[in-house]
C-alpha cells in the first residue's frame, strides 16, 4: 500500500486538519468529534444541514461545508459510518432554532447511526432527515437494504443547501431534498480497486482487462464483472438504466454529473462526459447543467459514475444559487 | 467449574468482564479474517470495526478498575457501558447493532442484581431481538442474526438439563454452525444485499464475529 | 493499460470535445487545431493570453480558459508540445489589437514550437512570451535546458489573466507573469507511474515501497528514488529546497499550492497540505492563500507537488480577482 | 548502382522520396524501441512522435503523387514539404528540430535544380547546423547531433574518394556509432538534461532516430 499518509490511524484526523488549514475562511474543524463546521454558525433562523458518512469519499462531505450547502459534516473512519455522538454534537452545534436536516446516504450503518443521533437530540432540536438512494445498480426492494445513496447526495446537499439559505422551513428544505433524490439516479463502474488504509490490501482484485460494472462507493462488488470495452460502451451501460428508471424522454432537461471515483484523471473523465452527452443527445434529452470532477470518490479507485437529475425551474434556480465551500464554488 | 445445573448458576460481573476481555483478544486475532470476509461481500472494514470497538471496551474496563472512586460495577451496568462504548467507537452497521445487542441485554437484567445463567441467556435473547427490531432483519437474511438466534435457542433448550459449560458450548457450536450456514444464503440485509446473487458463496462477516463472541463466552465461563 | 477511452488516437480530441460539451458557456473548441477558445473572443483592447502544451496535464491548460485567465489553450498530443500552426491559429484568434502573451513551460519542445509560432505571426500580432521554470528538482544552469516549468504555470495563468482583465498593456501583463514566475518554486514526487496512451506501458517502474522524488509532470525520472516514508518527511524533502531557493524567511507571506499528480485522492492531498502548512508554520512563514487539488497533473500518476509563491499586495489582489473557467472559479 | 565517384552523382527527387518512405517504414518498425529509450531518460513519446511525423510525410508524398495538378516536385521542394509536415505534425522537441533540419537542408539546395550527392551532404550539414542553432546544443550534449554531426563529417571525408553507397554507408555507420556513444554521456540539452547524472547509461532516443534516418538514406540510395 502506497499512500501519502503518516500513520493509518491518523488518516482521517490529519486530513480534516488539512481541510481546516487550507480553508480557514470557510470551515473550522472539531477534531474531538471529527466534525467539519461552517464558520460563523449556528445561523439563527436558518435550517441547519448536517451530513456525514464514512471517510474516503472526499470532498464529500466536509468539502461541501459552507455558504449554500452544509453547516456540518461528520467524518467516520474510512468507509465506516460515523457514530451517533458525532452526529449529536454536529446537530446541536448548527441548530439555529429552525431545526436541522440530516442528509443520510442509504446504508444500514448510516441510517441506524443517524437515527440514534436523532433520538439523542429528541426534544432539544427538531430533526428531519432525507435518505438518498439513487444507485440503480442495486435492485430496489422492500425486503433488502434498498438502493445505495451515491452521486445524488452531492446534488441534494447543494440544492437543499440553497433552499435553506433562502430561508425555507425545515419541512420545505426536506421536501426539496426529497425532490432531488426522487429525480436523480446514478450508476458507477471501476477500473481498479481501492485500498482501505487500515486493511492495507485492495478490497477486490480485477484482472488487467477487467472492469466492475455497478460498483458502489466503498469498493463493494457491483452488478457484474466485464471485459474492458471502449468508454462509449461503458457509458451506455451506465446511462441506460438511469434513463429508464427516471423515465427520461425527449425534451427532458437534466443536470449531468460525471464523477471520478478518485483515481481517474480529468482527461479521461471528459471523454466519459462526451460519451454521456452523446447518448443523451441521441434521446433528445438536453443537458442544461453539468458537473464533472471528483466529488464523491472511493479513495484512489479508478472509474467513474454518472448521475442524472431531472431539472425544473426551481431546481435550476437552486442549483445556480451562490455556493462557497472548499470543493464547490460559484456566485460567491 | 463444576457441572452444576445451569439455571441455578449465578453470573458475576467478573465473569462478564472476562468474557468481554476474551472477546477483545479473539476479535483482534481474527480481525484480518473478518475484514477479508467483508471485502468479499461488503466494504472491507468489519474486522477493523469490531476490533476498534472491543479494544475500546477493554480500555473502558481497565479505566474503570484503575479508578478507585468508580462504584462497584454490576452485570447490567457493565453491559450498558459496553453498549455505550461500542456505539461511540464502532460506527458502521455493526456499531449500532452490537450496541443495541448489549443495551437491550443490559435493560433485560436491570432488575436482577444477582442474575443466573438463565437470566443472562434471556438477556442476550432480548439483545438479539433488539438487533432484529432496529435492523429489520430475521434469520436467513445472512446477518449476525444467523449466528445469534440459533445459538440462543440452543442455549435455552439446554438450560434446564445441562451444566454451564455445556449450555454455552452448545450455544457456541450453534453460532459457528449458523455462521457457516450463511455461506449459501443470498443476503437480504446490510451491504451484502446490494450484491444480490453474488452474495451467495461467502460467509457473513457479522455472523462470524457473533460466533466469535459466543465461543468467547463459553471459553471464558469455563476457564 | 486500463483507461476510460475509445481509441488511443482519439484521446485528445474526444477529451477536448467533452470539455466543450460540459462548459459551452465558457469555451468553444476548435477541433481542427485542437485549441480551446474563450467564448466571445477576441476581446478588443485586452491583451490575449495563450498557453498550451502536451496533453495529459488536465485541467492545465484548457480548463483555465475563461474570464480572468486564458483566452486560448493549445493541446498537443499526450506529453508532446503542440505545433506552431496550432499556436499561430490561437494567437491570431485571440488578438484584440493589444497583443498576445504566450505562457510557455520551459521544455525544449514548448519553447521551440512557441518561438516558431511567434515568428509565423510576426508583423501581424505583437507577441511577448514568458517561460515558466519553477521546478527546483532540476539544477538551473546555462549549459542545460534549465529548470522545468511546472506548478507556477497555473499561478502565472491566473495572475497574468487577472492583470490582462484589468486592462494592462502587453508589457504590463508580461511583467506580472514574470514576477509570478520569479517568486514561485515547485517540487514534486510520485508514488506510481503514468501510462502514455500511445505507449501503453508505464513510463517507469517503481517498487511497492518506492517513491520518485523530484518527478516532473511527464513521468520523467526525478532526482532520486527512495523508500516510501511518512508524508511529513516527504513534504519536508519538497518544501526545504523551495524555501531555500526562494529565500523565504520568518514573516513572509505565501500562496501554498498542493497539487495532485492525477491519481492521488483529496483525502491524501489534504494530509500533505497539513504537512506543508506545519513546515511553513515552523519557519514563521504564513500561508495567506492556498490551492489544493489536481490542477497540473500527469495522467493517472499518484503523487503530489508543492508550489510556493511569495505574495505581495498586488499578487494577492490579482489572485483574488474574479475568475470563471472550467477548473477555477471564484468571484464570478 | 555502379560505384561512381560520388561527387558527380546526381540526387533525384525520386531518390529523396525513396529515402523518406524507407525512413517512415523503419521508424514505424522501431517506434516502440525509440519510445522505450525515451521512457528511460525522457517522457516516453519519441517513437510515437517520429512515427506520427514520418507517417504524415509519407501521406503527403502519396497525396501529392495522386494529385494530377501538382507540379513536378524537386529535391529542395520535397525537403521543404517534409519540413513543413514534420513541424505541423510532430510537436515536442523533435518536431521543430527535425523540421529545422529539413528546412535548412532545403534552403541550402534552393539554387540547385540538379543537386549532386555532394550538394546533398552539404545540405544535410546545413540542416544539422540549423539544429545546433535553434537547440543551442553541440556534439557531446547527448542529442541527435551526436549522430548527425559525425555522420555528415564522415560522409564529407569520403565524398571525393568513395562511391555513393560507400559515402552513405560510412555516414550511417558513423551515425550508429555516434548514437551508441551517447550511452555514457550526461545529457546537457533536452528533457534528459533534467536527470543530471542519472541520464548516464542510456542511449539518446533522438540520436537513435537520426541514425535510423541515415541508415535509411544509405539503404534507399543503394537499392
Ligand atoms: N439489518 C441488519 N441486521 C442485522 N445485521 C446486519 C444488518 N445489516 C448488517 N448487518 C451485519 O453487519 C455486518 C457488517 O458490519 P460492518 O462491516 O461493521 O458494517 P458496514 O456494513 O457498515 O461496513 C454484516 O456482516 C451483517 O452481519
Ligand atoms: N536542444 C536540443 N538539441 C538537439 N536535440 C535535442 C535537443 N533537445 C532535445 N533533443 C533531441 O530530441 C529528442 C527527444 O525528442 P522527443 O522525445 O520527440 O521530444 P520531447 O523531449 O519534447 O518529448 C532527444 O532524445 C534529443 O535527441
Ligand atoms: Mg463500513
Ligand atoms: Mg463493512
Ligand atoms: Mg514529449
Ligand atoms: Mg520525448
GROMACS .gro file of N, CA, C and O and ligand atoms in nm, chain A residues 79-80, chain B residues 38 42-47 49 93-94 191 205, ligand 4:
model
   57
   79UNK      N    1  -1.474   0.451   0.516
   79UNK     CA    2  -1.585   0.364   0.473
   79UNK      C    3  -1.669   0.313   0.590
   79UNK      O    4  -1.738   0.211   0.577
   80UNK      N    5  -1.667   0.382   0.702
   80UNK     CA    6  -1.745   0.339   0.818
   80UNK      C    7  -1.828   0.458   0.866
   80UNK      O    8  -1.771   0.563   0.897
  370UNK      N    9  -1.543  -0.942   0.483
  370UNK     CA   10  -1.618  -0.821   0.449
  370UNK      C   11  -1.572  -0.764   0.314
  370UNK      O   12  -1.650  -0.701   0.243
  374UNK      N   13  -1.873  -0.703   0.128
  374UNK     CA   14  -1.905  -0.575   0.190
  374UNK      C   15  -1.799  -0.474   0.153
  374UNK      O   16  -1.753  -0.470   0.040
  375UNK      N   17  -1.757  -0.395   0.251
  375UNK     CA   18  -1.665  -0.288   0.223
  375UNK      C   19  -1.531  -0.304   0.294
  375UNK      O   20  -1.451  -0.211   0.300
  376UNK      N   21  -1.508  -0.422   0.349
  376UNK     CA   22  -1.374  -0.450   0.400
  376UNK      C   23  -1.336  -0.377   0.527
  376UNK      O   24  -1.221  -0.337   0.542
  377UNK      N   25  -1.432  -0.359   0.617
  377UNK     CA   26  -1.394  -0.295   0.743
  377UNK      C   27  -1.445  -0.368   0.867
  377UNK      O   28  -1.420  -0.322   0.979
  378UNK      N   29  -1.513  -0.479   0.852
  378UNK     CA   30  -1.578  -0.536   0.970
  378UNK      C   31  -1.479  -0.574   1.080
  378UNK      O   32  -1.501  -0.544   1.198
  379UNK      N   33  -1.369  -0.639   1.042
  379UNK     CA   34  -1.269  -0.676   1.142
  379UNK      C   35  -1.211  -0.553   1.210
  379UNK      O   36  -1.191  -0.550   1.333
  381UNK      N   37  -1.360  -0.269   1.244
  381UNK     CA   38  -1.464  -0.207   1.326
  381UNK      C   39  -1.479  -0.276   1.462
  381UNK      O   40  -1.480  -0.210   1.566
  425UNK      N   41  -2.256  -0.036   1.035
  425UNK     CA   42  -2.377  -0.106   1.075
  425UNK      C   43  -2.356  -0.179   1.206
  425UNK      O   44  -2.443  -0.183   1.292
  426UNK      N   45  -2.238  -0.237   1.222
  426UNK     CA   46  -2.220  -0.323   1.339
  426UNK      C   47  -2.215  -0.243   1.469
  426UNK      O   48  -2.247  -0.299   1.575
  523UNK      N   49  -2.503  -0.438   0.371
  523UNK     CA   50  -2.431  -0.403   0.250
  523UNK      C   51  -2.426  -0.519   0.151
  523UNK      O   52  -2.423  -0.497   0.029
  537UNK      N   53  -1.961  -1.176   0.747
  537UNK     CA   54  -1.865  -1.132   0.849
  537UNK      C   55  -1.930  -1.109   0.986
  537UNK      O   56  -1.873  -1.148   1.089
 1114LIG    MG1   57  -1.825  -0.339   0.645
   0.00000   0.00000   0.00000
